[in-house]
Amino acid sequence: MKKLLAMMLMLASVFFFACSDDEDDKLSKEETKTEITQLSTDLADKLTEMTESDGMVAMEALSTLPDPFSGSTKSNERYTVINNIKEYLLPYNYIKKDTEKAAFEGVPFNFDTHVGTYTYHNTPFPYWEIVPGGDEIIIYFPSDTLKLDVNDVTLTIYNYDEVFIDYEYLPTDIDADLDVDDIKVVDIDLTAAWDNDGEPTSLDVSVYLIPFEFTGDFTQTSTAASINFAILYDGAQFFSAGVGATWANAGDSDPSNVNGYIQFFEVKFQVNIDVIDLIAVINDMENYESEVEFLNAINNEIDAYVTVSGTWAADIELGLDANDELDILFVYADGTSESAIPYFENLALELEDFFGELEDYYSNW
């Protein structure tokens, strides 16, 4: 799991080395450069809007209130159910999990014993009014921390289950939605299974964070694994990424094949790597007469390219720059090439800013 996640981040920050593609329909050099250059701006706009959505604002407000379920627990203990719902609302926690444990001491959460209605009151002092019963957990609370007497948010938890692994309570089932002023702005449906190291062995998630939607899945067997994520805006996909790997035999440390893609709006970067043959080329490096010959041999085992709206736009090749330093090149339809690194750096900075913002955002929860 960790290796596949690392591969996915590699797609987002370094991208791919490639040999040529045989598509006849191709974009021009200038069309390709325009599309790729615009990506950073478009992505930054969308991700900023996500962090400022009504659902995120409401969840942040809930995080500042006392834990509604902690009335019968020790003062230094909190249930992890609310924190887990918040964590798994955004892609951040599926791609880059924090290595630090939660700041509070978790206690096991039993959904059936907590069903009921929880209403926040700020006067004459902050407290939760609890009415047990029913089949769901319904929480009424304010979205505005400056108007704590106005409960305009409803969080409904239809089901929740978790498992205790490596000093953490990890969710195995989350089914919840959140309304602000009777308008649904959040809907999360997650099922997961975890191994003894706290890594998922299976994952299926769908998140609606108006106007965004996020879907993801992870599957793993003894000889194959895959991860896929996508983010949509008003029903139109603007970011997706996936990595798949296969192993010739169960227990092999190195996969026989790795394939993946990352897509921003209509621009898609794709790669397919014959890992076994690539390793053989690298192990035989000393037998190549020149760096160019060696790099060509590597490119022959890696097939990667850029498409825009399904149309081939450029190959991405591993080569040498004017100073004979290793470079990643866009090779256009007219045969010319230029370094792809500046484009990738700008785009990677936007991704880093986004994931960094989310890390800061969650750090106070």
mmCIF file of C-alpha atoms in Angstrom:
data_model
loop_
_atom_site.group_PDB
_atom_site.id
_atom_site.type_symbol
_atom_site.label_atom_id
_atom_site.label_comp_id
_atom_site.label_asym_id
_atom_site.label_seq_id
_atom_site.Cartn_x
_atom_site.Cartn_y
_atom_site.Cartn_z
ATOM 1 C CA MET A 1 0.000 0.000 0.000
ATOM 2 C CA LYS A 2 2.710 2.493 0.960
ATOM 3 C CA LYS A 3 4.659 1.705 -2.208
ATOM 4 C CA LEU A 4 1.602 2.270 -4.381
ATOM 5 C CA LEU A 5 0.825 5.551 -2.635
ATOM 6 C CA ALA A 6 4.418 6.632 -3.187
ATOM 7 C CA MET A 7 4.026 5.787 -6.860
ATOM 8 C CA MET A 8 0.896 7.927 -7.038
ATOM 9 C CA LEU A 9 2.674 10.899 -5.469
ATOM 10 C CA MET A 10 5.470 10.357 -7.962
ATOM 11 C CA LEU A 11 2.915 10.739 -10.736
ATOM 12 C CA ALA A 12 1.861 14.066 -9.251
ATOM 13 C CA SER A 13 5.326 15.519 -8.657
ATOM 14 C CA VAL A 14 7.848 13.932 -11.019
ATOM 15 C CA PHE A 15 5.631 12.317 -13.664
ATOM 16 C CA PHE A 16 7.007 9.923 -16.251
ATOM 17 C CA PHE A 17 9.773 8.983 -18.654
ATOM 18 C CA ALA A 18 8.504 7.671 -21.985
ATOM 19 C CA CYS A 19 9.104 6.272 -25.433
ATOM 20 C CA SER A 20 7.086 7.363 -28.465
ATOM 21 C CA ASP A 21 3.373 6.786 -29.016
ATOM 22 C CA ASP A 22 1.905 5.773 -32.359
ATOM 23 C CA GLU A 23 -1.253 7.918 -32.399
ATOM 24 C CA ASP A 24 -1.852 9.743 -35.687
ATOM 25 C CA ASP A 25 -4.094 12.490 -34.292
ATOM 26 C CA LYS A 26 -1.807 14.941 -32.485
ATOM 27 C CA LEU A 27 -1.915 18.450 -31.033
ATOM 28 C CA SER A 28 0.557 21.088 -32.104
ATOM 29 C CA LYS A 29 3.454 22.155 -29.921
ATOM 30 C CA GLU A 30 1.838 25.497 -29.019
ATOM 31 C CA GLU A 31 -1.545 23.915 -28.217
ATOM 32 C CA THR A 32 0.127 21.426 -25.908
ATOM 33 C CA LYS A 33 2.186 24.062 -24.081
ATOM 34 C CA THR A 34 -0.888 26.270 -23.578
ATOM 35 C CA GLU A 35 -2.927 23.435 -22.074
ATOM 36 C CA ILE A 36 -0.177 22.328 -19.683
ATOM 37 C CA THR A 37 0.730 25.879 -18.602
ATOM 38 C CA GLN A 38 -2.886 26.661 -17.680
ATOM 39 C CA LEU A 39 -3.173 23.615 -15.402
ATOM 40 C CA SER A 40 -1.557 25.168 -12.324
ATOM 41 C CA THR A 41 -3.921 28.151 -12.281
ATOM 42 C CA ASP A 42 -7.045 26.084 -12.860
ATOM 43 C CA LEU A 43 -6.076 23.525 -10.225
ATOM 44 C CA ALA A 44 -5.258 26.157 -7.596
ATOM 45 C CA ASP A 45 -8.647 27.822 -8.100
ATOM 46 C CA LYS A 46 -10.573 24.580 -7.636
ATOM 47 C CA LEU A 47 -8.645 23.397 -4.598
ATOM 48 C CA THR A 48 -8.987 26.744 -2.867
ATOM 49 C CA GLU A 49 -12.725 26.602 -3.399
ATOM 50 C CA MET A 50 -12.825 23.101 -1.884
ATOM 51 C CA THR A 51 -11.184 24.209 1.369
ATOM 52 C CA GLU A 52 -13.657 27.107 1.626
ATOM 53 C CA SER A 53 -16.806 25.070 0.915
ATOM 54 C CA ASP A 54 -19.813 25.205 3.244
ATOM 55 C CA GLY A 55 -19.201 21.622 4.310
ATOM 56 C CA MET A 56 -15.623 22.315 5.343
ATOM 57 C CA VAL A 57 -16.639 25.455 7.246
ATOM 58 C CA ALA A 58 -19.323 23.525 9.124
ATOM 59 C CA MET A 59 -16.994 20.654 10.012
ATOM 60 C CA GLU A 60 -14.395 23.107 11.263
ATOM 61 C CA ALA A 61 -17.051 24.692 13.499
ATOM 62 C CA LEU A 62 -17.988 21.282 14.915
ATOM 63 C CA SER A 63 -14.338 20.620 15.741
ATOM 64 C CA THR A 64 -14.305 23.644 18.061
ATOM 65 C CA LEU A 65 -17.235 22.358 20.155
ATOM 66 C CA PRO A 66 -17.049 19.799 22.969
ATOM 67 C CA ASP A 67 -17.267 16.177 21.876
ATOM 68 C CA PRO A 68 -20.998 15.323 21.950
ATOM 69 C CA PHE A 69 -20.276 11.717 22.983
ATOM 70 C CA SER A 70 -17.762 12.319 25.786
ATOM 71 C CA GLY A 71 -20.180 13.104 28.623
ATOM 72 C CA SER A 72 -19.644 9.747 30.324
ATOM 73 C CA THR A 73 -15.922 9.480 29.581
ATOM 74 C CA LYS A 74 -12.826 10.879 31.253
ATOM 75 C CA SER A 75 -12.115 14.532 30.518
ATOM 76 C CA ASN A 76 -8.935 13.700 28.591
ATOM 77 C CA GLU A 77 -10.662 11.140 26.361
ATOM 78 C CA ARG A 78 -12.593 11.643 23.138
ATOM 79 C CA TYR A 79 -14.279 9.310 20.736
ATOM 80 C CA THR A 80 -12.700 9.244 17.284
ATOM 81 C CA VAL A 81 -15.936 9.036 15.300
ATOM 82 C CA ILE A 82 -16.213 12.787 14.555
ATOM 83 C CA ASN A 83 -12.500 13.103 13.852
ATOM 84 C CA ASN A 84 -12.584 10.120 11.458
ATOM 85 C CA ILE A 85 -15.543 11.536 9.561
ATOM 86 C CA LYS A 86 -13.668 14.832 9.175
ATOM 87 C CA GLU A 87 -10.419 13.173 8.163
ATOM 88 C CA TYR A 88 -11.965 11.040 5.453
ATOM 89 C CA LEU A 89 -13.962 13.840 3.835
ATOM 90 C CA LEU A 90 -11.045 15.030 1.700
ATOM 91 C CA PRO A 91 -8.471 13.325 -0.544
ATOM 92 C CA TYR A 92 -5.603 14.448 1.715
ATOM 93 C CA ASN A 93 -6.036 11.534 4.097
ATOM 94 C CA TYR A 94 -6.167 8.913 1.356
ATOM 95 C CA ILE A 95 -2.929 10.029 -0.280
ATOM 96 C CA LYS A 96 -0.845 11.309 2.630
ATOM 97 C CA LYS A 97 -1.621 10.046 6.103
ATOM 98 C CA ASP A 98 -0.082 11.787 9.108
ATOM 99 C CA THR A 99 2.535 9.738 10.921
ATOM 100 C CA GLU A 100 1.588 11.304 14.265
ATOM 101 C CA LYS A 101 -1.177 9.777 16.349
ATOM 102 C CA ALA A 102 -4.254 11.736 17.357
ATOM 103 C CA ALA A 103 -3.670 14.332 20.043
ATOM 104 C CA PHE A 104 -6.420 12.873 22.233
ATOM 105 C CA GLU A 105 -6.824 9.437 23.761
ATOM 106 C CA GLY A 106 -9.402 7.470 21.786
ATOM 107 C CA VAL A 107 -11.973 5.137 23.329
ATOM 108 C CA PRO A 108 -14.027 2.468 21.539
ATOM 109 C CA PHE A 109 -17.210 3.777 19.928
ATOM 110 C CA ASN A 110 -20.367 1.668 19.905
ATOM 111 C CA PHE A 111 -22.850 3.062 17.394
ATOM 112 C CA ASP A 112 -25.911 1.271 18.785
ATOM 113 C CA THR A 113 -25.444 2.627 22.295
ATOM 114 C CA HIS A 114 -25.128 6.210 21.027
ATOM 115 C CA VAL A 115 -28.102 6.482 18.678
ATOM 116 C CA GLY A 116 -30.220 9.505 19.481
ATOM 117 C CA THR A 117 -30.468 13.248 18.964
ATOM 118 C CA TYR A 118 -27.752 15.631 20.170
ATOM 119 C CA THR A 119 -28.541 19.361 20.288
ATOM 120 C CA TYR A 120 -25.900 21.942 21.157
ATOM 121 C CA HIS A 121 -26.740 24.712 23.633
ATOM 122 C CA ASN A 122 -24.407 27.610 24.311
ATOM 123 C CA THR A 123 -26.365 29.207 27.180
ATOM 124 C CA PRO A 124 -26.431 29.371 30.121
ATOM 125 C CA PHE A 125 -23.265 27.307 29.529
ATOM 126 C CA PRO A 126 -22.053 25.069 26.666
ATOM 127 C CA TYR A 127 -23.623 21.610 26.774
ATOM 128 C CA TRP A 128 -25.239 18.916 24.624
ATOM 129 C CA GLU A 129 -28.886 18.027 25.140
ATOM 130 C CA ILE A 130 -29.164 14.289 24.444
ATOM 131 C CA VAL A 131 -32.373 12.404 23.624
ATOM 132 C CA PRO A 132 -31.540 8.687 23.254
ATOM 133 C CA GLY A 133 -33.344 6.408 20.831
ATOM 134 C CA GLY A 134 -34.010 5.794 17.168
ATOM 135 C CA ASP A 135 -31.789 4.202 14.538
ATOM 136 C CA GLU A 136 -29.466 7.119 13.758
ATOM 137 C CA ILE A 137 -27.233 9.683 15.419
ATOM 138 C CA ILE A 138 -28.473 13.204 14.686
ATOM 139 C CA ILE A 139 -26.367 16.176 15.775
ATOM 140 C CA TYR A 140 -27.623 19.783 15.642
ATOM 141 C CA PHE A 141 -24.936 22.440 15.949
ATOM 142 C CA PRO A 142 -23.981 25.946 14.700
ATOM 143 C CA SER A 143 -21.882 26.554 11.573
ATOM 144 C CA ASP A 144 -20.810 30.005 12.755
ATOM 145 C CA THR A 145 -18.605 30.124 15.850
ATOM 146 C CA LEU A 146 -19.738 33.742 16.332
ATOM 147 C CA LYS A 147 -23.392 32.661 16.443
ATOM 148 C CA LEU A 148 -23.283 29.675 18.775
ATOM 149 C CA ASP A 149 -26.996 29.948 19.602
ATOM 150 C CA VAL A 150 -28.064 29.252 15.990
ATOM 151 C CA ASN A 151 -28.050 25.518 15.200
ATOM 152 C CA ASP A 152 -28.230 25.671 11.412
ATOM 153 C CA VAL A 153 -26.281 22.412 10.779
ATOM 154 C CA THR A 154 -27.518 18.831 10.985
ATOM 155 C CA LEU A 155 -25.032 15.952 10.944
ATOM 156 C CA THR A 156 -26.734 12.580 10.544
ATOM 157 C CA ILE A 157 -24.697 9.412 11.073
ATOM 158 C CA TYR A 158 -26.534 6.389 9.703
ATOM 159 C CA ASN A 159 -23.823 3.892 10.523
ATOM 160 C CA TYR A 160 -20.310 3.881 11.919
ATOM 161 C CA ASP A 161 -17.911 1.133 12.892
ATOM 162 C CA GLU A 162 -14.193 1.071 13.632
ATOM 163 C CA VAL A 163 -11.346 -1.249 14.548
ATOM 164 C CA PHE A 164 -8.462 -0.669 16.959
ATOM 165 C CA ILE A 165 -5.083 -1.220 15.250
ATOM 166 C CA ASP A 166 -1.664 0.060 16.265
ATOM 167 C CA TYR A 167 -3.077 2.469 18.880
ATOM 168 C CA GLU A 168 -5.545 3.979 16.400
ATOM 169 C CA TYR A 169 -9.261 3.566 15.827
ATOM 170 C CA LEU A 170 -9.613 3.159 12.065
ATOM 171 C CA PRO A 171 -13.049 3.340 10.408
ATOM 172 C CA THR A 172 -14.408 0.250 8.684
ATOM 173 C CA ASP A 173 -17.822 1.743 7.918
ATOM 174 C CA ILE A 174 -18.937 5.389 7.664
ATOM 175 C CA ASP A 175 -22.328 6.453 6.353
ATOM 176 C CA ALA A 176 -23.170 10.075 7.140
ATOM 177 C CA ASP A 177 -24.412 13.322 5.634
ATOM 178 C CA LEU A 178 -24.495 16.962 6.698
ATOM 179 C CA ASP A 179 -27.042 19.691 5.958
ATOM 180 C CA VAL A 180 -26.614 23.451 6.343
ATOM 181 C CA ASP A 181 -29.920 25.356 6.382
ATOM 182 C CA ASP A 182 -31.628 22.141 5.171
ATOM 183 C CA ILE A 183 -29.342 21.898 2.115
ATOM 184 C CA LYS A 184 -27.192 18.788 1.882
ATOM 185 C CA VAL A 185 -23.546 19.838 1.540
ATOM 186 C CA VAL A 186 -21.754 16.650 2.675
ATOM 187 C CA ASP A 187 -22.385 12.962 2.063
ATOM 188 C CA ILE A 188 -19.788 10.307 2.876
ATOM 189 C CA ASP A 189 -20.041 6.553 2.339
ATOM 190 C CA LEU A 190 -16.919 4.539 3.197
ATOM 191 C CA THR A 191 -16.114 0.885 3.724
ATOM 192 C CA ALA A 192 -12.605 -0.336 4.484
ATOM 193 C CA ALA A 193 -10.613 -3.270 5.813
ATOM 194 C CA TRP A 194 -7.211 -2.860 7.487
ATOM 195 C CA ASP A 195 -4.230 -5.124 8.112
ATOM 196 C CA ASN A 196 -2.275 -5.356 11.364
ATOM 197 C CA ASP A 197 -0.043 -2.435 10.327
ATOM 198 C CA GLY A 198 -2.971 -0.077 9.831
ATOM 199 C CA GLU A 199 -2.781 -0.258 6.040
ATOM 200 C CA PRO A 200 -5.991 -0.793 4.058
ATOM 201 C CA THR A 201 -6.432 -4.139 2.325
ATOM 202 C CA SER A 202 -9.578 -2.829 0.645
ATOM 203 C CA LEU A 203 -11.208 0.577 0.362
ATOM 204 C CA ASP A 204 -14.299 1.958 -1.326
ATOM 205 C CA VAL A 205 -15.273 5.569 -0.691
ATOM 206 C CA SER A 206 -17.629 8.153 -2.122
ATOM 207 C CA VAL A 207 -17.683 11.708 -0.771
ATOM 208 C CA TYR A 208 -19.943 14.578 -1.771
ATOM 209 C CA LEU A 209 -18.691 17.992 -0.610
ATOM 210 C CA ILE A 210 -20.825 20.498 -2.495
ATOM 211 C CA PRO A 211 -20.005 21.351 -5.260
ATOM 212 C CA PHE A 212 -17.260 18.678 -5.225
ATOM 213 C CA GLU A 213 -17.406 14.906 -5.350
ATOM 214 C CA PHE A 214 -14.580 12.566 -4.435
ATOM 215 C CA THR A 215 -14.382 8.841 -5.133
ATOM 216 C CA GLY A 216 -11.638 6.361 -4.394
ATOM 217 C CA ASP A 217 -10.990 2.661 -4.243
ATOM 218 C CA PHE A 218 -8.127 0.378 -3.331
ATOM 219 C CA THR A 219 -7.929 -3.356 -3.951
ATOM 220 C CA GLN A 220 -5.102 -5.773 -3.231
ATOM 221 C CA THR A 221 -4.449 -9.460 -3.765
ATOM 222 C CA SER A 222 -1.266 -11.525 -3.466
ATOM 223 C CA THR A 223 -0.276 -10.697 -7.071
ATOM 224 C CA ALA A 224 -2.076 -7.436 -7.932
ATOM 225 C CA ALA A 225 -2.991 -4.074 -6.417
ATOM 226 C CA SER A 226 -4.571 -0.870 -7.646
ATOM 227 C CA ILE A 227 -5.512 2.575 -6.332
ATOM 228 C CA ASN A 228 -7.810 5.066 -8.066
ATOM 229 C CA PHE A 229 -8.981 8.518 -6.982
ATOM 230 C CA ALA A 230 -11.072 11.175 -8.712
ATOM 231 C CA ILE A 231 -12.379 14.635 -7.803
ATOM 232 C CA LEU A 232 -15.327 16.181 -9.654
ATOM 233 C CA TYR A 233 -16.670 19.727 -9.687
ATOM 234 C CA ASP A 234 -20.373 20.133 -10.508
ATOM 235 C CA GLY A 235 -20.257 16.660 -12.007
ATOM 236 C CA ALA A 236 -17.220 17.315 -14.209
ATOM 237 C CA GLN A 237 -13.953 15.573 -13.336
ATOM 238 C CA PHE A 238 -10.979 17.888 -12.843
ATOM 239 C CA PHE A 239 -8.492 15.603 -11.083
ATOM 240 C CA SER A 240 -7.936 11.861 -11.094
ATOM 241 C CA ALA A 241 -5.026 9.532 -10.475
ATOM 242 C CA GLY A 242 -4.480 5.809 -10.428
ATOM 243 C CA VAL A 243 -1.694 3.300 -10.015
ATOM 244 C CA GLY A 244 -1.768 -0.422 -10.663
ATOM 245 C CA ALA A 245 0.870 -3.089 -10.143
ATOM 246 C CA THR A 246 1.130 -6.822 -10.784
ATOM 247 C CA TRP A 247 3.570 -9.363 -9.400
ATOM 248 C CA ALA A 248 4.590 -12.525 -11.242
ATOM 249 C CA ASN A 249 4.450 -14.553 -8.026
ATOM 250 C CA ALA A 250 2.974 -14.003 -4.589
ATOM 251 C CA GLY A 251 5.674 -12.740 -2.256
ATOM 252 C CA ASP A 252 7.823 -11.124 -4.972
ATOM 253 C CA SER A 253 9.267 -7.809 -3.768
ATOM 254 C CA ASP A 254 9.383 -6.208 -7.227
ATOM 255 C CA PRO A 255 6.275 -6.010 -9.434
ATOM 256 C CA SER A 256 6.497 -7.247 -13.009
ATOM 257 C CA ASN A 257 4.474 -4.291 -14.283
ATOM 258 C CA VAL A 258 3.475 -0.843 -13.030
ATOM 259 C CA ASN A 259 0.993 1.341 -14.835
ATOM 260 C CA GLY A 260 -0.565 4.622 -13.857
ATOM 261 C CA TYR A 261 -2.061 7.918 -14.849
ATOM 262 C CA ILE A 262 -2.720 11.370 -13.475
ATOM 263 C CA GLN A 263 -5.228 13.726 -15.049
ATOM 264 C CA PHE A 264 -5.887 17.429 -14.505
ATOM 265 C CA PHE A 265 -8.988 18.652 -16.309
ATOM 266 C CA GLU A 266 -8.524 17.472 -19.930
ATOM 267 C CA VAL A 267 -4.766 16.873 -19.672
ATOM 268 C CA LYS A 268 -3.767 13.296 -18.869
ATOM 269 C CA PHE A 269 -0.301 11.842 -18.222
ATOM 270 C CA GLN A 270 -0.055 8.068 -18.668
ATOM 271 C CA VAL A 271 2.681 5.503 -18.114
ATOM 272 C CA ASN A 272 3.229 1.773 -18.453
ATOM 273 C CA ILE A 273 6.476 0.247 -17.164
ATOM 274 C CA ASP A 274 7.828 -3.235 -17.796
ATOM 275 C CA VAL A 275 9.602 -3.405 -14.440
ATOM 276 C CA ILE A 276 11.426 -6.720 -14.900
ATOM 277 C CA ASP A 277 13.003 -5.678 -18.196
ATOM 278 C CA LEU A 278 13.734 -2.197 -16.807
ATOM 279 C CA ILE A 279 15.608 -3.701 -13.872
ATOM 280 C CA ALA A 280 17.584 -5.860 -16.308
ATOM 281 C CA VAL A 281 18.569 -2.757 -18.310
ATOM 282 C CA ILE A 282 19.703 -0.935 -15.159
ATOM 283 C CA ASN A 283 21.689 -3.943 -13.946
ATOM 284 C CA ASP A 284 23.405 -4.084 -17.358
ATOM 285 C CA MET A 285 24.229 -0.358 -17.334
ATOM 286 C CA GLU A 286 28.010 -0.821 -17.544
ATOM 287 C CA ASN A 287 27.705 -2.632 -20.876
ATOM 288 C CA TYR A 288 26.216 0.349 -22.723
ATOM 289 C CA GLU A 289 28.686 2.394 -24.750
ATOM 290 C CA SER A 290 27.157 5.800 -23.960
ATOM 291 C CA GLU A 291 24.646 7.529 -21.727
ATOM 292 C CA VAL A 292 22.399 8.138 -24.728
ATOM 293 C CA GLU A 293 22.340 4.441 -25.578
ATOM 294 C CA PHE A 294 21.564 3.591 -21.959
ATOM 295 C CA LEU A 295 18.738 6.156 -21.738
ATOM 296 C CA ASN A 296 17.265 4.897 -25.008
ATOM 297 C CA ALA A 297 17.223 1.381 -23.570
ATOM 298 C CA ILE A 298 15.368 2.669 -20.486
ATOM 299 C CA ASN A 299 12.862 4.535 -22.646
ATOM 300 C CA ASN A 300 12.169 1.349 -24.571
ATOM 301 C CA GLU A 301 10.808 -0.235 -21.385
ATOM 302 C CA ILE A 302 8.688 2.745 -20.349
ATOM 303 C CA ASP A 303 5.718 3.900 -22.401
ATOM 304 C CA ALA A 304 4.371 7.293 -21.304
ATOM 305 C CA TYR A 305 2.814 10.280 -22.999
ATOM 306 C CA VAL A 306 0.455 13.240 -22.616
ATOM 307 C CA THR A 307 -3.045 13.477 -24.069
ATOM 308 C CA VAL A 308 -5.459 16.420 -24.137
ATOM 309 C CA SER A 309 -9.134 15.504 -24.398
ATOM 310 C CA GLY A 310 -8.018 12.073 -25.570
ATOM 311 C CA THR A 311 -5.735 13.420 -28.307
ATOM 312 C CA TRP A 312 -2.001 12.681 -28.198
ATOM 313 C CA ALA A 313 -0.074 15.850 -27.306
ATOM 314 C CA ALA A 314 3.542 14.905 -26.502
ATOM 315 C CA ASP A 315 5.866 12.082 -25.562
ATOM 316 C CA ILE A 316 7.808 12.401 -22.328
ATOM 317 C CA GLU A 317 11.343 11.089 -22.714
ATOM 318 C CA LEU A 318 14.326 10.707 -20.470
ATOM 319 C CA GLY A 319 17.294 12.481 -22.060
ATOM 320 C CA LEU A 320 20.220 14.866 -21.613
ATOM 321 C CA ASP A 321 20.141 18.650 -21.592
ATOM 322 C CA ALA A 322 22.707 20.992 -23.181
ATOM 323 C CA ASN A 323 25.047 20.410 -20.218
ATOM 324 C CA ASP A 324 24.719 16.626 -20.508
ATOM 325 C CA GLU A 325 22.660 16.552 -17.300
ATOM 326 C CA LEU A 326 19.732 14.186 -16.928
ATOM 327 C CA ASP A 327 16.473 15.801 -18.045
ATOM 328 C CA ILE A 328 12.834 14.921 -18.663
ATOM 329 C CA LEU A 329 11.685 16.119 -22.073
ATOM 330 C CA PHE A 330 8.426 16.868 -23.817
ATOM 331 C CA VAL A 331 8.779 15.697 -27.416
ATOM 332 C CA TYR A 332 6.193 17.381 -29.650
ATOM 333 C CA ALA A 333 4.595 16.386 -32.916
ATOM 334 C CA ASP A 334 7.032 18.502 -34.942
ATOM 335 C CA GLY A 335 9.994 16.592 -33.496
ATOM 336 C CA THR A 336 11.230 19.415 -31.274
ATOM 337 C CA SER A 337 11.630 18.982 -27.546
ATOM 338 C CA GLU A 338 12.054 21.010 -24.378
ATOM 339 C CA SER A 339 12.484 20.304 -20.691
ATOM 340 C CA ALA A 340 9.244 19.221 -19.011
ATOM 341 C CA ILE A 341 10.575 19.929 -15.534
ATOM 342 C CA PRO A 342 9.513 23.631 -15.328
ATOM 343 C CA TYR A 343 5.920 22.672 -16.164
ATOM 344 C CA PHE A 344 5.956 19.843 -13.654
ATOM 345 C CA GLU A 345 7.496 22.039 -10.967
ATOM 346 C CA ASN A 346 4.754 24.656 -11.254
ATOM 347 C CA LEU A 347 2.043 22.036 -11.125
ATOM 348 C CA ALA A 348 3.698 20.172 -8.260
ATOM 349 C CA LEU A 349 3.894 23.411 -6.265
ATOM 350 C CA GLU A 350 0.134 23.826 -6.534
ATOM 351 C CA LEU A 351 -0.380 20.240 -5.347
ATOM 352 C CA GLU A 352 2.085 20.759 -2.501
ATOM 353 C CA ASP A 353 0.320 23.958 -1.485
ATOM 354 C CA PHE A 354 -3.023 22.158 -1.489
ATOM 355 C CA PHE A 355 -1.902 19.202 0.595
ATOM 356 C CA GLY A 356 0.031 21.540 2.848
ATOM 357 C CA GLU A 357 -3.057 23.716 3.361
ATOM 358 C CA LEU A 358 -5.069 20.688 4.302
ATOM 359 C CA GLU A 359 -2.362 19.541 6.715
ATOM 360 C CA ASP A 360 -2.516 22.935 8.421
ATOM 361 C CA TYR A 361 -6.296 22.860 8.278
ATOM 362 C CA TYR A 362 -6.525 19.579 10.118
ATOM 363 C CA SER A 363 -3.710 20.271 12.543
ATOM 364 C CA ASN A 364 -6.064 22.134 14.907
ATOM 365 C CA TRP A 365 -8.613 19.311 15.082
#
